[in-house]
Amino acid sequence: MNDRIQNEIIDEFSLIDEWLDKYDYLIELSDTLPAIDPEHRTDKYLINGCQSRVWVDARLEDGKVYYSADSDAIITKGIIALLIRVLNGRSPQEIIDTELYFVDAIGLSENLSPTRSNGLLAMIKQMRMYAMAFAATQN
């Protein structure tokens, strides 16, 4: 299931030749981000290691994890929207086990600044931490 979504993302990005246009597409994707609850836009939900401010929250519903997020940077919002698209609605174990190969396949890691790249890793780590915490409560 994850693979289908990751392959869709790879296909979408393969239709865009220039990296400036891919950034524009990431900016468009920022509008698809599920809105985070205003009370979750606090330091408690802030991700450390991101250059921009990024808040991520997660809830467990019927054994599946659902994320919401926000950022003060639109490209970062687009990136987190992609991560949520791949990971939302999965079991905690599926999220822990998912290899996010689309990140390299679309050239994201090599076209981000080092600080944005670190931020991307920090977002993925935080999303996995939520999944691990939910998995621990399920067992």
PDB file of C-alpha atoms in Angstrom:
ATOM      1  CA  MET A   1       0.000   0.000   0.000  1.00  0.00           C
ATOM      2  CA  ASN A   2       2.776   2.439   0.951  1.00  0.00           C
ATOM      3  CA  ASP A   3       4.584   1.534  -2.230  1.00  0.00           C
ATOM      4  CA  ARG A   4       1.631   2.538  -4.389  1.00  0.00           C
ATOM      5  CA  ILE A   5       1.539   6.002  -2.851  1.00  0.00           C
ATOM      6  CA  GLN A   6       5.317   6.428  -2.999  1.00  0.00           C
ATOM      7  CA  ASN A   7       5.286   5.369  -6.661  1.00  0.00           C
ATOM      8  CA  GLU A   8       2.506   7.903  -7.387  1.00  0.00           C
ATOM      9  CA  ILE A   9       4.663  10.638  -5.843  1.00  0.00           C
ATOM     10  CA  ILE A  10       7.684   9.521  -7.887  1.00  0.00           C
ATOM     11  CA  ASP A  11       5.528   9.585 -11.052  1.00  0.00           C
ATOM     12  CA  GLU A  12       4.205  13.073 -10.258  1.00  0.00           C
ATOM     13  CA  PHE A  13       7.705  14.450  -9.741  1.00  0.00           C
ATOM     14  CA  SER A  14       9.074  12.680 -12.832  1.00  0.00           C
ATOM     15  CA  LEU A  15       6.695  14.783 -14.959  1.00  0.00           C
ATOM     16  CA  ILE A  16       8.476  17.946 -13.766  1.00  0.00           C
ATOM     17  CA  ASP A  17      11.902  18.571 -15.274  1.00  0.00           C
ATOM     18  CA  GLU A  18      13.325  21.594 -13.457  1.00  0.00           C
ATOM     19  CA  TRP A  19      13.966  21.703  -9.733  1.00  0.00           C
ATOM     20  CA  LEU A  20      12.516  25.214  -9.477  1.00  0.00           C
ATOM     21  CA  ASP A  21       9.238  23.791 -10.817  1.00  0.00           C
ATOM     22  CA  LYS A  22       9.471  20.913  -8.318  1.00  0.00           C
ATOM     23  CA  TYR A  23       9.764  23.512  -5.533  1.00  0.00           C
ATOM     24  CA  ASP A  24       6.646  25.199  -6.941  1.00  0.00           C
ATOM     25  CA  TYR A  25       4.891  21.824  -6.797  1.00  0.00           C
ATOM     26  CA  LEU A  26       5.989  21.364  -3.159  1.00  0.00           C
ATOM     27  CA  ILE A  27       4.531  24.807  -2.423  1.00  0.00           C
ATOM     28  CA  GLU A  28       1.234  23.716  -4.060  1.00  0.00           C
ATOM     29  CA  LEU A  29       1.274  20.551  -1.929  1.00  0.00           C
ATOM     30  CA  SER A  30       1.561  22.640   1.231  1.00  0.00           C
ATOM     31  CA  ASP A  31      -2.143  23.479   0.741  1.00  0.00           C
ATOM     32  CA  THR A  32      -3.037  19.774   1.076  1.00  0.00           C
ATOM     33  CA  LEU A  33      -1.583  19.495   4.576  1.00  0.00           C
ATOM     34  CA  PRO A  34      -4.167  18.412   7.187  1.00  0.00           C
ATOM     35  CA  ALA A  35      -4.497  21.411   9.514  1.00  0.00           C
ATOM     36  CA  ILE A  36      -3.005  21.044  12.965  1.00  0.00           C
ATOM     37  CA  ASP A  37      -5.113  21.950  15.971  1.00  0.00           C
ATOM     38  CA  PRO A  38      -4.115  25.455  17.185  1.00  0.00           C
ATOM     39  CA  GLU A  39      -3.355  24.063  20.668  1.00  0.00           C
ATOM     40  CA  HIS A  40      -0.820  21.720  19.017  1.00  0.00           C
ATOM     41  CA  ARG A  41       1.104  24.648  17.564  1.00  0.00           C
ATOM     42  CA  THR A  42       3.173  24.790  20.739  1.00  0.00           C
ATOM     43  CA  ASP A  43       6.747  23.963  21.704  1.00  0.00           C
ATOM     44  CA  LYS A  44       5.628  20.499  22.839  1.00  0.00           C
ATOM     45  CA  TYR A  45       4.895  19.550  19.202  1.00  0.00           C
ATOM     46  CA  LEU A  46       7.769  21.496  17.661  1.00  0.00           C
ATOM     47  CA  ILE A  47      10.376  19.354  15.895  1.00  0.00           C
ATOM     48  CA  ASN A  48      13.967  19.936  16.948  1.00  0.00           C
ATOM     49  CA  GLY A  49      16.508  19.994  14.137  1.00  0.00           C
ATOM     50  CA  CYS A  50      14.433  21.919  11.617  1.00  0.00           C
ATOM     51  CA  GLN A  51      15.605  25.306  10.390  1.00  0.00           C
ATOM     52  CA  SER A  52      11.987  26.408  10.054  1.00  0.00           C
ATOM     53  CA  ARG A  53       9.361  25.842  12.703  1.00  0.00           C
ATOM     54  CA  VAL A  54       7.514  22.546  12.187  1.00  0.00           C
ATOM     55  CA  TRP A  55       4.800  21.168  14.423  1.00  0.00           C
ATOM     56  CA  VAL A  56       3.667  17.542  14.115  1.00  0.00           C
ATOM     57  CA  ASP A  57       0.938  15.773  16.021  1.00  0.00           C
ATOM     58  CA  ALA A  58      -0.356  12.225  15.689  1.00  0.00           C
ATOM     59  CA  ARG A  59      -3.335  10.292  16.959  1.00  0.00           C
ATOM     60  CA  LEU A  60      -4.101   6.594  17.009  1.00  0.00           C
ATOM     61  CA  GLU A  61      -7.560   5.704  15.757  1.00  0.00           C
ATOM     62  CA  ASP A  62      -8.737   2.111  15.253  1.00  0.00           C
ATOM     63  CA  GLY A  63      -5.135   0.896  15.245  1.00  0.00           C
ATOM     64  CA  LYS A  64      -4.059   3.391  12.570  1.00  0.00           C
ATOM     65  CA  VAL A  65      -1.933   6.525  12.937  1.00  0.00           C
ATOM     66  CA  TYR A  66      -3.122   9.883  11.598  1.00  0.00           C
ATOM     67  CA  TYR A  67      -0.835  12.907  11.477  1.00  0.00           C
ATOM     68  CA  SER A  68      -1.460  16.616  11.324  1.00  0.00           C
ATOM     69  CA  ALA A  69       1.246  19.227  10.934  1.00  0.00           C
ATOM     70  CA  ASP A  70       2.118  22.795  10.175  1.00  0.00           C
ATOM     71  CA  SER A  71       5.192  24.830   9.372  1.00  0.00           C
ATOM     72  CA  ASP A  72       6.063  28.479   8.963  1.00  0.00           C
ATOM     73  CA  ALA A  73       7.905  27.595   5.718  1.00  0.00           C
ATOM     74  CA  ILE A  74       5.856  26.614   2.664  1.00  0.00           C
ATOM     75  CA  ILE A  75       8.404  24.256   1.081  1.00  0.00           C
ATOM     76  CA  THR A  76       8.711  22.454   4.417  1.00  0.00           C
ATOM     77  CA  LYS A  77       4.903  22.274   4.572  1.00  0.00           C
ATOM     78  CA  GLY A  78       4.942  20.635   1.133  1.00  0.00           C
ATOM     79  CA  ILE A  79       7.551  18.103   2.254  1.00  0.00           C
ATOM     80  CA  ILE A  80       5.625  17.172   5.390  1.00  0.00           C
ATOM     81  CA  ALA A  81       2.449  16.896   3.279  1.00  0.00           C
ATOM     82  CA  LEU A  82       4.233  14.230   1.196  1.00  0.00           C
ATOM     83  CA  LEU A  83       5.352  12.349   4.321  1.00  0.00           C
ATOM     84  CA  ILE A  84       1.824  12.428   5.731  1.00  0.00           C
ATOM     85  CA  ARG A  85       0.422  11.239   2.402  1.00  0.00           C
ATOM     86  CA  VAL A  86       2.653   8.152   2.579  1.00  0.00           C
ATOM     87  CA  LEU A  87       2.339   7.405   6.302  1.00  0.00           C
ATOM     88  CA  ASN A  88      -1.215   8.448   7.233  1.00  0.00           C
ATOM     89  CA  GLY A  89      -3.716   5.716   8.010  1.00  0.00           C
ATOM     90  CA  ARG A  90      -1.081   3.006   8.530  1.00  0.00           C
ATOM     91  CA  SER A  91      -0.555   0.841  11.574  1.00  0.00           C
ATOM     92  CA  PRO A  92       2.295   1.901  13.872  1.00  0.00           C
ATOM     93  CA  GLN A  93       4.317  -1.157  12.794  1.00  0.00           C
ATOM     94  CA  GLU A  94       3.818  -0.361   9.087  1.00  0.00           C
ATOM     95  CA  ILE A  95       5.114   3.171   9.704  1.00  0.00           C
ATOM     96  CA  ILE A  96       8.147   1.867  11.594  1.00  0.00           C
ATOM     97  CA  ASP A  97       8.874  -0.615   8.776  1.00  0.00           C
ATOM     98  CA  THR A  98       8.271   1.741   5.829  1.00  0.00           C
ATOM     99  CA  GLU A  99      11.355   2.651   3.853  1.00  0.00           C
ATOM    100  CA  LEU A 100      10.667   6.133   2.492  1.00  0.00           C
ATOM    101  CA  TYR A 101      12.433   5.530  -0.823  1.00  0.00           C
ATOM    102  CA  PHE A 102      10.497   8.260  -2.647  1.00  0.00           C
ATOM    103  CA  VAL A 103      12.652  10.904  -0.895  1.00  0.00           C
ATOM    104  CA  ASP A 104      15.759   9.834  -2.818  1.00  0.00           C
ATOM    105  CA  ALA A 105      13.854   8.750  -5.937  1.00  0.00           C
ATOM    106  CA  ILE A 106      12.455  12.251  -6.544  1.00  0.00           C
ATOM    107  CA  GLY A 107      15.855  13.819  -5.765  1.00  0.00           C
ATOM    108  CA  LEU A 108      14.603  15.569  -2.664  1.00  0.00           C
ATOM    109  CA  SER A 109      17.607  14.834  -0.444  1.00  0.00           C
ATOM    110  CA  GLU A 110      20.163  16.013  -2.993  1.00  0.00           C
ATOM    111  CA  ASN A 111      18.246  19.205  -3.864  1.00  0.00           C
ATOM    112  CA  LEU A 112      17.626  20.419  -0.337  1.00  0.00           C
ATOM    113  CA  SER A 113      20.026  22.603   1.582  1.00  0.00           C
ATOM    114  CA  PRO A 114      21.884  20.724   4.342  1.00  0.00           C
ATOM    115  CA  THR A 115      19.710  22.383   6.999  1.00  0.00           C
ATOM    116  CA  ARG A 116      16.481  21.430   5.162  1.00  0.00           C
ATOM    117  CA  SER A 117      17.850  17.903   4.715  1.00  0.00           C
ATOM    118  CA  ASN A 118      18.457  17.681   8.467  1.00  0.00           C
ATOM    119  CA  GLY A 119      14.939  18.993   9.005  1.00  0.00           C
ATOM    120  CA  LEU A 120      13.532  16.307   6.716  1.00  0.00           C
ATOM    121  CA  LEU A 121      15.325  13.611   8.724  1.00  0.00           C
ATOM    122  CA  ALA A 122      14.060  15.183  11.964  1.00  0.00           C
ATOM    123  CA  MET A 123      10.451  15.122  10.660  1.00  0.00           C
ATOM    124  CA  ILE A 124      10.729  11.469   9.630  1.00  0.00           C
ATOM    125  CA  LYS A 125      12.294  10.586  12.985  1.00  0.00           C
ATOM    126  CA  GLN A 126       9.511  12.362  14.906  1.00  0.00           C
ATOM    127  CA  MET A 127       6.785  10.643  12.849  1.00  0.00           C
ATOM    128  CA  ARG A 128       8.418   7.267  13.551  1.00  0.00           C
ATOM    129  CA  MET A 129       8.728   8.122  17.266  1.00  0.00           C
ATOM    130  CA  TYR A 130       4.957   8.660  17.416  1.00  0.00           C
ATOM    131  CA  ALA A 131       4.462   5.282  15.703  1.00  0.00           C
ATOM    132  CA  MET A 132       6.846   3.572  18.153  1.00  0.00           C
ATOM    133  CA  ALA A 133       5.021   5.115  21.124  1.00  0.00           C
ATOM    134  CA  PHE A 134       1.658   3.900  19.744  1.00  0.00           C
ATOM    135  CA  ALA A 135       3.105   0.448  19.025  1.00  0.00           C
ATOM    136  CA  ALA A 136       4.348   0.237  22.614  1.00  0.00           C
ATOM    137  CA  THR A 137       0.877   1.064  23.986  1.00  0.00           C
ATOM    138  CA  GLN A 138      -0.731  -1.540  21.712  1.00  0.00           C
ATOM    139  CA  ASN A 139       1.488  -4.378  22.992  1.00  0.00           C
TER     140      ASN A 139
END
